[in-house]
């Protein structure tokens, strides 16, 4: 299965009680340069990838001010503005970039405010539908970082708040301050450290956005077997497994090319049976 299909085949998910999107999104980190730094080597290719996302029914795009930095957000607006009415753009703040492939935390309230306002300008939005704390900063109390986002929400600059790279204790602390509608942690068929977080999100109807959803796709015999059975790639199978794992999972695979976008979106049409899901979950 290498065709395109439509993200609508994955069904829908509700975020925050009022945003409904198709349950296969797009992560916009890879439309930047090497090391997630600077402009992409081929601008037209990156813009074509973004336009393909919309053409194939994807209406949830995840980005961050640190992708580039600033590049991913700017290209989203360049390619897609004025936006389709149903498009939900989620972005993140809380990381700074001293150089290619380097990431440092900055969860100070003044930094988050500055970055949120910058994101609004780059994305050409009056309000960011979903703004996420990219990672807790060990030097700043989590309550201060989340409190800054709550203040921005009160001002109408943010519609909903999410958190990323958090423990369950940190999620609970954030929830004491403001409603949290999404969690974005690393999670895939090979890395299951956030397994209990997925269960928590399902119980509480919180959207779970797995980052690195298709990394380490190879190496699981059950994935290889399912790929042969469905005439699909192993990467498509692990995306289908995520969709089957929980109705609250919203995968956000990234890509820098229109062709790869189409391959990822085709995974929305793959239906794994219970035995296949269980075998991939067991890893054998």
Coordinates of C-alpha atoms in Angstrom, one line a residue, residues 89-259:
X89 CA -2.6 24.5 14.0
X90 CA -0.9 23.5 17.3
X91 CA 2.4 25.0 18.2
X92 CA 4.8 24.8 21.2
X93 CA 7.0 27.1 23.2
X94 CA 9.7 26.5 25.9
X95 CA 12.8 25.4 23.9
X96 CA 15.5 27.6 22.5
X97 CA 18.1 26.7 19.8
X98 CA 21.7 27.6 20.3
X99 CA 22.6 25.7 17.1
X100 CA 21.8 22.8 14.7
X101 CA 20.5 19.7 16.6
X102 CA 20.9 21.5 19.9
X103 CA 17.9 22.1 22.2
X104 CA 17.7 23.9 25.6
X105 CA 14.8 24.6 27.8
X106 CA 13.5 28.1 28.7
X107 CA 10.2 27.9 30.6
X108 CA 10.4 31.5 32.0
X109 CA 7.0 33.2 31.8
X110 CA 8.5 36.2 29.9
X111 CA 10.0 33.9 27.3
X112 CA 6.8 31.9 26.8
X113 CA 4.9 35.1 26.3
X114 CA 7.4 36.5 23.8
X115 CA 7.4 33.2 21.9
X116 CA 3.6 32.9 21.9
X117 CA 3.2 36.4 20.5
X118 CA 5.9 35.6 17.9
X119 CA 4.1 32.5 16.9
X120 CA 0.8 34.4 16.4
X121 CA 2.6 36.8 14.0
X122 CA 4.5 34.1 12.1
X123 CA 1.3 31.9 11.7
X124 CA -0.8 35.0 11.0
X125 CA -3.3 33.9 13.6
X126 CA -5.3 36.0 16.1
X127 CA -5.5 33.0 18.4
X128 CA -3.5 29.8 18.6
X129 CA -5.9 26.8 18.7
X130 CA -3.6 24.6 20.8
X131 CA -0.4 25.9 22.5
X132 CA 1.8 23.4 24.3
X133 CA 4.6 23.7 26.8
X134 CA 7.4 22.0 24.8
X135 CA 9.2 20.7 27.9
X136 CA 9.3 21.5 31.6
X137 CA 12.3 23.6 32.6
X138 CA 14.0 22.3 35.7
X139 CA 15.1 25.8 36.6
X140 CA 11.6 27.2 36.5
X141 CA 8.7 26.0 38.7
X142 CA 6.2 24.2 36.4
X143 CA 3.4 26.2 38.0
X144 CA 5.0 29.4 36.7
X145 CA 5.4 28.1 33.1
X146 CA 1.8 26.7 32.9
X147 CA 0.5 29.8 34.7
X148 CA 1.9 32.0 32.0
X149 CA 0.1 30.0 29.4
X150 CA -3.1 30.2 31.4
X151 CA -2.7 34.0 31.5
X152 CA -2.3 34.0 27.7
X153 CA -5.4 31.9 27.4
X154 CA -7.3 34.4 29.6
X155 CA -6.1 37.1 27.2
X156 CA -7.6 35.2 24.2
X157 CA -4.2 34.5 22.6
X158 CA -4.5 30.8 23.2
X159 CA -7.6 28.7 22.9
X160 CA -6.5 25.5 24.5
X161 CA -3.4 24.4 26.5
X162 CA -1.3 21.2 26.1
X163 CA 1.9 19.8 27.7
X164 CA 4.7 17.9 26.2
X165 CA 7.5 15.6 27.5
X166 CA 5.8 15.3 30.9
X167 CA 5.4 12.7 33.7
X168 CA 2.0 11.9 35.1
X169 CA 2.9 13.9 38.2
X170 CA 3.7 16.9 36.1
X171 CA 0.4 16.5 34.2
X172 CA -1.5 16.5 37.5
X173 CA 0.3 19.6 38.6
X174 CA -0.5 21.4 35.4
X175 CA -4.1 20.3 35.7
X176 CA -4.4 22.1 39.0
X177 CA -3.7 25.4 37.2
X178 CA -5.7 25.1 34.0
X179 CA -7.5 22.5 31.8
X180 CA -5.0 20.4 29.8
X181 CA -6.4 19.1 26.6
X182 CA -3.4 17.3 25.1
X183 CA -0.2 15.5 26.0
X184 CA 2.7 15.1 23.6
X185 CA 5.3 12.5 24.6
X186 CA 7.6 10.2 22.7
X187 CA 5.8 7.0 22.0
X188 CA 6.0 4.3 19.3
X189 CA 5.9 0.6 18.9
X190 CA 9.5 0.3 20.2
X191 CA 9.5 3.0 22.9
X192 CA 6.6 2.5 25.3
X193 CA 7.8 4.5 28.4
X194 CA 4.6 6.5 28.1
X195 CA 2.3 3.5 28.1
X196 CA 0.5 4.5 31.3
X197 CA 0.2 8.0 30.1
X198 CA -1.7 6.8 27.0
X199 CA -4.1 4.9 29.3
X200 CA -4.5 8.0 31.4
X201 CA -5.3 10.2 28.4
X202 CA -7.9 7.6 27.2
X203 CA -9.6 7.6 30.5
X204 CA -9.7 11.4 30.8
X205 CA -10.4 12.1 27.1
X206 CA -7.2 14.0 26.6
X207 CA -5.6 13.9 23.2
X208 CA -2.3 12.0 23.1
X209 CA 0.1 13.1 20.4
X210 CA 3.0 10.6 20.1
X211 CA 6.2 12.2 18.8
X212 CA 8.6 10.1 16.9
X213 CA 5.7 7.8 16.0
X214 CA 7.4 5.8 13.3
X215 CA 11.0 5.7 14.6
X216 CA 12.5 2.2 15.0
X217 CA 9.6 0.7 13.0
X218 CA 11.9 -2.1 11.9
X219 CA 12.9 -4.9 14.3
X220 CA 9.5 -6.1 15.4
X221 CA 8.6 -9.4 13.7
X222 CA 4.9 -8.8 14.1
X223 CA 5.2 -5.4 12.3
X224 CA 7.1 -7.1 9.4
X225 CA 4.4 -9.9 9.2
X226 CA 1.6 -7.4 9.2
X227 CA 3.3 -5.3 6.5
X228 CA 3.4 -8.4 4.2
X229 CA -0.2 -9.2 5.0
X230 CA -1.5 -5.7 4.2
X231 CA 0.9 -5.0 1.4
X232 CA 2.2 -2.0 3.3
X233 CA 5.4 -0.6 4.6
X234 CA 6.5 -1.3 8.2
X235 CA 6.2 2.5 8.9
X236 CA 2.6 2.4 7.7
X237 CA 1.9 -0.5 10.0
X238 CA 3.2 1.2 13.1
X239 CA 1.1 4.2 12.3
X240 CA -2.0 1.9 11.9
X241 CA -1.0 0.3 15.2
X242 CA -1.0 3.7 17.0
X243 CA -4.5 4.4 15.6
X244 CA -5.7 1.0 16.9
X245 CA -3.9 1.3 20.2
X246 CA -6.2 4.0 21.6
X247 CA -9.0 6.3 20.2
X248 CA -7.2 9.2 22.0
X249 CA -4.0 8.8 20.0
X250 CA -3.5 11.4 17.3
X251 CA -0.4 10.4 15.4
X252 CA 1.6 13.3 13.9
X253 CA 4.1 11.8 11.5
X254 CA 6.4 14.3 9.8
X255 CA 7.8 14.6 6.3
X256 CA 9.6 17.0 4.1
X257 CA 8.1 15.7 0.8
X258 CA 4.7 15.4 -0.7
X259 CA 5.3 11.8 -1.7

